[in-house]
Amino acid sequence: MTALICGSVAYDNIMVFEDSFRHHILPDKIHILNVSFLVPRLRREFGGCAANIAYNLKLLGEDPLPMATVGHDFGPYRDWLRQWGIRTDHIRTLDDYYTAQAFITTDLDRNQITAFHPGAMNRSELNKVTDATGVTLGMVSPDGRTGMIEHAEQFAAAGIPFIFDPGQGMPMFNGEELRRFIDQSTWVTVNDYEWQLLKDRTGWDVEDVTSRVDALIVTRGSEGSSIYTASAEYEIPIVKPAAIEDPTGCGDAYRAGLVYGLLHKLDWETTGRIASLMGAIKIEQHGTQNHIFTRQQFEDRFKASFGRSL
């Protein structure tokens, strides 16, 4: 069983400004804004939806296959993925581009200023779903616009069931395009904000979506998540984390849990709880690929969290 995860691979450059932006950005001077922030602390993390999901699937004992386009600076990231035994067969390097990168500056009030350079991600259509063999399940997650459209078409044409996960990429698509994605996909997953946007753009509600896909999964942060099918609704509780360090990447960890459950044909209540636990484990660590656990540790925590064995 192999899951092909189409999406971004990116570097996250995270900086901390040890003051408040509001002390340096003057409202009456916005029209001539020219500010500089000293950031003594800097972390460079490995990120991107496809790689984050693949990392979490690897922790769960799977052999995920990320598909992405990266730039000439991908070397350290490639070494990291290979260190974890994550295949890079379908991560294409484009020498004329940089790997996608986010530059995030956070102040002491936890406000953020982010700049994102898509780089090689914008050429994701160069990869074809049919380039991979032995794929039993697919995922279309945030990536280059053309790549997302073509990969969905290719999964559907190949008869490979796939999850549509528009995420931050949703603003790139109009209602007609989003309706097409849903019609092609087998499952749809969004957070609560994205669900509202999806409803607004498509004009569809829960019943409209679940009449077209096997399940709609909506995550709601600290309020848990909901899994809707044509015949039932499952409310998935959260797992209380030991600490809340960094929510970045929690959605990707949750989605890895969904993929795991689907690969193993588990029921929705079990699948949702695996996903919920994955999100809690991630939030306890900074960065999107710094958490780690053994299979036994995961099973023990699952039982402690939900009162039953996995």
Short mmCIF file of C-alpha atoms in Angstrom, two decimals:
data_model
loop_
_atom_site.label_atom_id
_atom_site.label_comp_id
_atom_site.label_asym_id
_atom_site.label_seq_id
_atom_site.Cartn_x
_atom_site.Cartn_y
_atom_site.Cartn_z
CA MET A 1 0.00 0.00 0.00
CA THR A 2 1.49 3.31 -1.10
CA ALA A 3 0.12 6.82 -0.65
CA LEU A 4 1.23 9.38 -3.24
CA ILE A 5 1.22 12.81 -1.58
CA CYS A 6 1.22 15.65 -4.11
CA GLY A 7 2.00 19.03 -2.58
CA SER A 8 4.64 21.49 -1.48
CA VAL A 9 8.11 20.96 -0.06
CA ALA A 10 9.41 24.15 1.53
CA TYR A 11 11.86 25.71 3.93
CA ASP A 12 10.31 27.66 6.82
CA ASN A 13 12.55 30.50 8.03
CA ILE A 14 11.16 31.54 11.41
CA MET A 15 12.40 34.71 13.10
CA VAL A 16 11.47 36.27 16.43
CA PHE A 17 11.31 40.05 16.87
CA GLU A 18 11.78 40.73 20.58
CA ASP A 19 9.31 43.60 20.73
CA SER A 20 5.84 44.41 19.39
CA PHE A 21 5.19 45.43 15.80
CA ARG A 22 2.73 48.03 17.06
CA HIS A 23 5.59 49.99 18.62
CA HIS A 24 7.27 50.37 15.23
CA ILE A 25 4.46 50.47 12.68
CA LEU A 26 2.72 53.84 12.94
CA PRO A 27 -0.88 53.81 11.66
CA ASP A 28 -0.67 57.30 10.21
CA LYS A 29 2.51 56.41 8.28
CA ILE A 30 1.32 53.22 6.58
CA HIS A 31 1.42 54.95 3.19
CA ILE A 32 5.21 55.42 3.56
CA LEU A 33 5.97 52.21 5.44
CA ASN A 34 9.70 51.56 5.74
CA VAL A 35 10.61 49.51 8.81
CA SER A 36 13.39 47.16 9.81
CA PHE A 37 13.28 44.54 12.57
CA LEU A 38 16.30 43.08 14.35
CA VAL A 39 15.65 39.34 14.80
CA PRO A 40 18.28 37.75 17.08
CA ARG A 41 16.58 34.35 16.89
CA LEU A 42 16.24 32.41 13.65
CA ARG A 43 15.18 28.82 12.96
CA ARG A 44 15.18 27.17 9.58
CA GLU A 45 12.73 24.29 9.58
CA PHE A 46 11.82 21.68 7.01
CA GLY A 47 8.22 22.19 5.91
CA GLY A 48 5.72 22.02 3.08
CA CYS A 49 2.51 19.99 3.11
CA ALA A 50 3.67 16.97 1.11
CA ALA A 51 6.83 16.50 3.14
CA ASN A 52 5.10 17.13 6.46
CA ILE A 53 2.41 14.55 5.72
CA ALA A 54 5.02 12.07 4.51
CA TYR A 55 7.10 12.56 7.67
CA ASN A 56 4.10 11.84 9.89
CA LEU A 57 3.11 8.79 7.84
CA LYS A 58 6.64 7.48 8.22
CA LEU A 59 6.35 7.79 12.01
CA LEU A 60 3.19 5.68 11.76
CA GLY A 61 5.14 2.97 9.94
CA GLU A 62 4.05 3.67 6.37
CA ASP A 63 6.13 4.11 3.21
CA PRO A 64 4.78 7.41 1.80
CA LEU A 65 5.74 8.81 -1.56
CA PRO A 66 5.85 12.64 -1.69
CA MET A 67 5.62 14.26 -5.12
CA ALA A 68 6.88 17.84 -5.47
CA THR A 69 9.13 20.23 -7.35
CA VAL A 70 12.11 21.81 -5.55
CA GLY A 71 15.04 24.06 -6.35
CA HIS A 72 18.82 23.89 -6.50
CA ASP A 73 19.05 24.49 -2.73
CA PHE A 74 17.20 21.27 -1.86
CA GLY A 75 20.32 19.32 -0.82
CA PRO A 76 20.02 19.59 3.00
CA TYR A 77 16.33 18.76 2.84
CA ARG A 78 16.98 15.72 0.65
CA ASP A 79 19.52 14.47 3.19
CA TRP A 80 16.96 14.91 5.98
CA LEU A 81 14.26 12.95 4.16
CA ARG A 82 16.65 10.15 3.28
CA GLN A 83 17.83 10.03 6.89
CA TRP A 84 14.23 9.17 7.80
CA GLY A 85 13.87 6.69 4.98
CA ILE A 86 11.39 8.84 3.08
CA ARG A 87 11.63 8.25 -0.64
CA THR A 88 12.52 11.16 -2.89
CA ASP A 89 11.95 9.36 -6.22
CA HIS A 90 9.31 11.87 -7.30
CA ILE A 91 10.73 15.07 -5.85
CA ARG A 92 11.97 16.82 -8.99
CA THR A 93 14.85 19.31 -8.74
CA LEU A 94 14.73 22.38 -11.01
CA ASP A 95 18.14 24.01 -11.11
CA ASP A 96 16.85 27.43 -12.20
CA TYR A 97 14.65 27.85 -9.13
CA TYR A 98 14.83 28.05 -5.36
CA THR A 99 12.85 25.62 -3.24
CA ALA A 100 9.65 27.23 -1.95
CA GLN A 101 10.36 29.26 1.19
CA ALA A 102 8.37 31.04 3.87
CA PHE A 103 9.92 33.91 5.83
CA ILE A 104 7.96 34.35 9.05
CA THR A 105 8.65 37.08 11.60
CA THR A 106 6.78 36.80 14.91
CA ASP A 107 6.67 39.50 17.58
CA LEU A 108 6.19 39.09 21.33
CA ASP A 109 2.41 39.49 20.91
CA ARG A 110 2.47 36.48 18.53
CA ASN A 111 1.57 38.65 15.56
CA GLN A 112 3.18 37.46 12.35
CA ILE A 113 4.44 39.02 9.14
CA THR A 114 5.00 36.36 6.47
CA ALA A 115 6.45 36.47 2.99
CA PHE A 116 6.22 33.35 0.81
CA HIS A 117 8.32 32.63 -2.25
CA PRO A 118 6.82 29.71 -4.24
CA GLY A 119 9.92 29.09 -6.36
CA ALA A 120 9.95 25.64 -7.94
CA MET A 121 6.53 24.85 -6.47
CA ASN A 122 4.96 26.84 -9.29
CA ARG A 123 6.15 24.18 -11.76
CA SER A 124 4.59 21.22 -9.95
CA GLU A 125 2.69 20.29 -13.10
CA LEU A 126 5.97 18.87 -14.46
CA ASN A 127 5.33 15.86 -12.22
CA LYS A 128 2.70 13.37 -13.38
CA VAL A 129 0.73 11.02 -11.13
CA THR A 130 1.34 8.28 -13.70
CA ASP A 131 5.10 8.58 -13.10
CA ALA A 132 4.57 6.67 -9.83
CA THR A 133 3.73 2.97 -9.67
CA GLY A 134 1.96 0.86 -7.06
CA VAL A 135 -0.10 3.79 -5.75
CA THR A 136 -3.26 2.79 -3.87
CA LEU A 137 -4.29 6.20 -2.51
CA GLY A 138 -3.50 9.78 -3.46
CA MET A 139 -3.64 13.26 -2.01
CA VAL A 140 -3.79 16.67 -3.64
CA SER A 141 -2.59 19.20 -1.07
CA PRO A 142 -1.51 22.86 -1.47
CA ASP A 143 0.90 23.23 -4.39
CA GLY A 144 1.22 25.17 -7.63
CA ARG A 145 -2.18 26.00 -9.12
CA THR A 146 -1.72 24.14 -12.41
CA GLY A 147 -0.16 21.17 -10.62
CA MET A 148 -3.13 20.81 -8.28
CA ILE A 149 -5.60 20.88 -11.18
CA GLU A 150 -3.66 18.40 -13.30
CA HIS A 151 -2.86 15.99 -10.46
CA ALA A 152 -6.53 15.79 -9.52
CA GLU A 153 -7.39 15.07 -13.15
CA GLN A 154 -4.68 12.40 -13.31
CA PHE A 155 -5.76 10.64 -10.12
CA ALA A 156 -9.35 10.56 -11.38
CA ALA A 157 -8.35 9.29 -14.82
CA ALA A 158 -6.21 6.55 -13.26
CA GLY A 159 -9.03 5.48 -10.97
CA ILE A 160 -6.94 6.17 -7.86
CA PRO A 161 -9.03 7.38 -4.90
CA PHE A 162 -7.65 10.62 -3.48
CA ILE A 163 -8.10 13.23 -0.77
CA PHE A 164 -8.63 16.82 -1.87
CA ASP A 165 -6.95 19.08 0.70
CA PRO A 166 -7.06 22.64 -0.70
CA GLY A 167 -5.67 24.32 2.44
CA GLN A 168 -3.93 27.63 1.83
CA GLY A 169 -4.27 27.04 -1.91
CA MET A 170 -8.04 27.53 -1.90
CA PRO A 171 -7.97 31.26 -2.79
CA MET A 172 -6.42 30.31 -6.16
CA PHE A 173 -9.64 28.61 -7.31
CA ASN A 174 -13.11 29.82 -8.16
CA GLY A 175 -16.35 28.03 -7.36
CA GLU A 176 -16.51 26.07 -10.61
CA GLU A 177 -12.95 24.79 -10.16
CA LEU A 178 -13.56 23.80 -6.54
CA ARG A 179 -16.73 21.94 -7.51
CA ARG A 180 -14.70 20.07 -10.13
CA PHE A 181 -12.10 19.07 -7.52
CA ILE A 182 -14.84 17.74 -5.24
CA ASP A 183 -16.51 15.79 -8.05
CA GLN A 184 -13.21 14.11 -8.87
CA SER A 185 -12.10 13.34 -5.33
CA THR A 186 -13.05 10.55 -2.93
CA TRP A 187 -12.60 12.53 0.28
CA VAL A 188 -12.35 16.25 1.12
CA THR A 189 -10.60 17.70 4.18
CA VAL A 190 -10.54 21.35 5.31
CA ASN A 191 -10.31 23.35 8.51
CA ASP A 192 -13.32 25.32 9.75
CA TYR A 193 -12.22 28.58 8.08
CA GLU A 194 -11.54 26.80 4.78
CA TRP A 195 -14.91 25.06 5.03
CA GLN A 196 -16.68 28.40 5.25
CA LEU A 197 -14.74 29.65 2.23
CA LEU A 198 -15.47 26.45 0.33
CA LYS A 199 -19.20 26.81 1.03
CA ASP A 200 -19.16 30.44 -0.05
CA ARG A 201 -17.39 29.73 -3.32
CA THR A 202 -19.18 26.55 -4.34
CA GLY A 203 -22.63 27.31 -2.92
CA TRP A 204 -22.60 23.76 -1.53
CA ASP A 205 -23.32 22.62 2.02
CA VAL A 206 -22.51 19.37 3.84
CA GLU A 207 -25.21 17.39 2.05
CA ASP A 208 -24.05 18.60 -1.36
CA VAL A 209 -20.47 17.55 -0.71
CA THR A 210 -21.24 14.20 0.95
CA SER A 211 -23.52 13.25 -1.94
CA ARG A 212 -20.39 13.40 -4.12
CA VAL A 213 -17.59 12.07 -1.88
CA ASP A 214 -17.25 9.29 0.70
CA ALA A 215 -16.50 11.76 3.50
CA LEU A 216 -16.00 15.43 4.32
CA ILE A 217 -13.59 16.05 7.21
CA VAL A 218 -13.62 19.44 8.95
CA THR A 219 -11.05 20.20 11.64
CA ARG A 220 -11.93 22.77 14.31
CA GLY A 221 -8.74 23.28 16.31
CA SER A 222 -9.32 22.99 20.05
CA GLU A 223 -12.95 22.00 19.41
CA GLY A 224 -11.99 18.72 17.74
CA SER A 225 -13.11 17.69 14.28
CA SER A 226 -16.18 16.45 12.42
CA ILE A 227 -16.36 13.69 9.84
CA TYR A 228 -19.46 13.78 7.64
CA THR A 229 -20.65 10.97 5.38
CA ALA A 230 -23.90 10.60 3.48
CA SER A 231 -25.32 8.46 6.28
CA ALA A 232 -23.63 9.61 9.50
CA GLU A 233 -21.73 12.35 11.33
CA TYR A 234 -18.83 11.58 13.66
CA GLU A 235 -17.62 14.04 16.27
CA ILE A 236 -13.95 13.42 17.00
CA PRO A 237 -12.62 14.68 20.35
CA ILE A 238 -9.28 16.39 20.79
CA VAL A 239 -6.37 14.87 22.66
CA LYS A 240 -5.12 17.21 25.37
CA PRO A 241 -1.46 17.97 24.59
CA ALA A 242 1.20 17.97 27.28
CA ALA A 243 2.19 21.47 26.09
CA ILE A 244 1.21 23.88 23.32
CA GLU A 245 4.46 24.85 21.66
CA ASP A 246 3.72 25.40 17.98
CA PRO A 247 0.49 24.77 16.02
CA THR A 248 2.26 24.98 12.65
CA GLY A 249 1.93 21.66 10.87
CA CYS A 250 -0.81 20.23 13.10
CA GLY A 251 -3.17 20.03 10.13
CA ASP A 252 -0.62 18.04 8.15
CA ALA A 253 -0.10 15.65 11.07
CA TYR A 254 -3.88 15.19 11.32
CA ARG A 255 -4.08 14.46 7.60
CA ALA A 256 -1.38 11.81 7.90
CA GLY A 257 -3.63 10.10 10.44
CA LEU A 258 -6.49 10.21 7.94
CA VAL A 259 -4.33 8.66 5.23
CA TYR A 260 -3.18 5.94 7.64
CA GLY A 261 -6.75 5.03 8.54
CA LEU A 262 -7.83 4.96 4.90
CA LEU A 263 -4.88 2.80 3.87
CA HIS A 264 -5.80 0.28 6.55
CA LYS A 265 -9.58 0.53 5.93
CA LEU A 266 -10.29 1.52 9.52
CA ASP A 267 -13.66 2.87 10.59
CA TRP A 268 -14.11 6.65 10.77
CA GLU A 269 -14.22 6.85 14.55
CA THR A 270 -10.84 5.12 14.82
CA THR A 271 -9.35 7.01 11.87
CA GLY A 272 -10.43 10.36 13.29
CA ARG A 273 -8.93 9.56 16.70
CA ILE A 274 -5.61 8.55 15.17
CA ALA A 275 -5.61 11.85 13.29
CA SER A 276 -6.53 13.78 16.45
CA LEU A 277 -3.68 12.19 18.41
CA MET A 278 -1.22 12.97 15.62
CA GLY A 279 -2.17 16.65 15.81
CA ALA A 280 -1.69 16.71 19.59
CA ILE A 281 1.74 15.10 19.36
CA LYS A 282 2.82 17.65 16.76
CA ILE A 283 1.68 20.70 18.73
CA GLU A 284 3.97 19.70 21.60
CA GLN A 285 7.09 20.44 19.52
CA HIS A 286 8.40 23.44 17.57
CA GLY A 287 8.63 22.96 13.84
CA THR A 288 6.69 20.57 11.64
CA GLN A 289 9.10 17.61 11.58
CA ASN A 290 10.72 17.54 15.02
CA HIS A 291 8.31 15.29 16.94
CA ILE A 292 9.05 11.59 17.22
CA PHE A 293 7.51 8.50 18.79
CA THR A 294 7.66 4.73 18.62
CA ARG A 295 4.72 2.57 17.59
CA GLN A 296 4.35 1.33 21.18
CA GLN A 297 4.36 4.88 22.55
CA PHE A 298 1.64 5.83 20.06
CA GLU A 299 -0.53 2.85 20.95
CA ASP A 300 -0.09 3.48 24.67
CA ARG A 301 -1.11 7.11 24.30
CA PHE A 302 -4.05 6.21 22.09
CA LYS A 303 -5.37 3.88 24.80
CA ALA A 304 -4.78 6.47 27.54
CA SER A 305 -6.54 9.16 25.48
CA PHE A 306 -9.56 7.21 24.27
CA GLY A 307 -9.93 4.32 26.71
CA ARG A 308 -9.50 1.63 24.10
CA SER A 309 -6.72 -0.09 22.23
CA LEU A 310 -5.79 0.78 18.67
#
